[in-house]
Short mmCIF file of C-alpha atoms in Angstrom, two decimals:
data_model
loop_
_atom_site.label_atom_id
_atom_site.label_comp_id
_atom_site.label_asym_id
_atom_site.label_seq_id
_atom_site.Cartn_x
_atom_site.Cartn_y
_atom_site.Cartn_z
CA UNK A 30 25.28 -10.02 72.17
CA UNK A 31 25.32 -6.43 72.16
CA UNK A 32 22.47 -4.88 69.85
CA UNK A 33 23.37 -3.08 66.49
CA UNK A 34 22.26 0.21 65.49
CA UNK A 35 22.38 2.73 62.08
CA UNK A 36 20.98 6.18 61.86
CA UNK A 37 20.48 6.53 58.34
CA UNK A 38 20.37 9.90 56.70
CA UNK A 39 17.14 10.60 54.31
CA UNK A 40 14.59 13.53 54.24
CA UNK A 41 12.41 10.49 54.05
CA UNK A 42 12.80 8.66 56.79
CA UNK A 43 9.24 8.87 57.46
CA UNK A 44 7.62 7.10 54.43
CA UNK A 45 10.45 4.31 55.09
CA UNK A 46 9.70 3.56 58.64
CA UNK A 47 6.24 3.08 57.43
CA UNK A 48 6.91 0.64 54.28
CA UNK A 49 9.13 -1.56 56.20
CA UNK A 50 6.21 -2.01 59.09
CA UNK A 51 3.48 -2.45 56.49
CA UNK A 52 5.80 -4.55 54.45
CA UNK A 53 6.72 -6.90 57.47
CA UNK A 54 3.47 -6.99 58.64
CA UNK A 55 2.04 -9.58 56.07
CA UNK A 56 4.00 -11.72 57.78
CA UNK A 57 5.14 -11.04 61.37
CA UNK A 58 4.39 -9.22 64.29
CA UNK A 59 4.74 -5.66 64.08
CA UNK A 60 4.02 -2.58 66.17
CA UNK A 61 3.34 0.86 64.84
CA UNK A 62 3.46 4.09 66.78
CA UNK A 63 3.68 7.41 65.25
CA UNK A 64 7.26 7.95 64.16
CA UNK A 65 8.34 4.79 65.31
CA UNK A 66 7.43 0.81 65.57
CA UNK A 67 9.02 -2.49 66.36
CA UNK A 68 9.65 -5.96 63.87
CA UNK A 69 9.19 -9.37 66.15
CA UNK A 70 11.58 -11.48 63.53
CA UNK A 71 11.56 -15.16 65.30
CA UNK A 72 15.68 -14.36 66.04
CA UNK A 73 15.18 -10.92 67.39
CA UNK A 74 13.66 -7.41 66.86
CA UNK A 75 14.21 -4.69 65.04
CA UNK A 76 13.05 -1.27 66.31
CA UNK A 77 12.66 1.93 64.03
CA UNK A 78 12.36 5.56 64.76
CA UNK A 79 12.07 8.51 62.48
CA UNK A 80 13.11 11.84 62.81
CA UNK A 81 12.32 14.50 60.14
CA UNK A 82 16.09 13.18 58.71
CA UNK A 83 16.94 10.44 60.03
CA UNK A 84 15.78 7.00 59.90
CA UNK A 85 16.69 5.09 63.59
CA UNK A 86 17.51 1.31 63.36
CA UNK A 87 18.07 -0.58 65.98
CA UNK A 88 18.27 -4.57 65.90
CA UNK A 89 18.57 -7.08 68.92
CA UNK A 90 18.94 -10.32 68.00
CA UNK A 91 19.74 -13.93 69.90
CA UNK A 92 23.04 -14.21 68.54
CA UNK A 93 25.90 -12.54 66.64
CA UNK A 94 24.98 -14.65 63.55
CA UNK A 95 21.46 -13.89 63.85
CA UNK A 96 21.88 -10.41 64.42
CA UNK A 97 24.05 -10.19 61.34
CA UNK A 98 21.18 -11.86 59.34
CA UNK A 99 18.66 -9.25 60.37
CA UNK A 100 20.68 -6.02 59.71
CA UNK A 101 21.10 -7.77 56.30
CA UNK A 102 17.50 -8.11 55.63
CA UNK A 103 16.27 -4.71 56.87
CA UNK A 104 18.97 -2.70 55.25
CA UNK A 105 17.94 -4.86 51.72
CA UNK A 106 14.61 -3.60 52.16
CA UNK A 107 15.42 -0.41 52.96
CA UNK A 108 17.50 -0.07 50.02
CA UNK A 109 14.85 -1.82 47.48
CA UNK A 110 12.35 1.20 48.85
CA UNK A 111 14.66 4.03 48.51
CA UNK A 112 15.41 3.45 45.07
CA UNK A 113 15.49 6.64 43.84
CA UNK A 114 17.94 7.92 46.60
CA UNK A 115 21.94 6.04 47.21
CA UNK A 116 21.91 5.58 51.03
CA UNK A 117 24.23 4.99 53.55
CA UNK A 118 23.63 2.42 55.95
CA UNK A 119 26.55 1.72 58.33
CA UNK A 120 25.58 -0.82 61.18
CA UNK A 121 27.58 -0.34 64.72
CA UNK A 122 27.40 -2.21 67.58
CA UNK A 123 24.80 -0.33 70.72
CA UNK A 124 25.04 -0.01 73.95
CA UNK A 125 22.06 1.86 74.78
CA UNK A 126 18.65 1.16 75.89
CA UNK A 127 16.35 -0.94 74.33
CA UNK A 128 14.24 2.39 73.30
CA UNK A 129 15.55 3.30 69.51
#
């Protein structure tokens, strides 16, 4: 399974890397770094990188089905915490390192 990736456009890519750690965190493993971090989901990982405009994701999961299911459920959130701002998320398949 090759890894999926988005670079999403926002001048607030920033705050966004930082609500979907904190978010995830409640409830799984996360790692922060400044201007990036990583999601341990239990079918894969989902690494994020911000640049002043662009928001990096990256997600590598076990399986194609899996892999689907997380881009679904970080783009969601995403989404739900850039309300005030219509987004463009558009998911590709990666074949680069596993550094976002």
């Amino acid at each position: 399974m090759n890894p999926a990736q988005s670079d999403v456009a926002t001048p607030h890519a920033s705050r966004y890397l930082s609500q979907l750690l904190k978010h995830f965190a409640h409830k799984l493993p996360v790692e922060m770094e400044e201007g990036s971090g990583r999601i341990a989901f239990p079918a894969g990982v989902c690494s994020l990188a911000a640049e002043p405009d662009v928001l990096h994701m990256r997600v590598d999961a076990v399986d194609d089905a899996e892999c689907g299911r997380l881009m679904n459920v970080v783009e969601r959130h995403l989404v739900r915490f850039a309300f005030r701002e219509t987004l463009s998320v558009d998911w590709r398949t990666a074949a680069w390192s596993t550094e976002p």
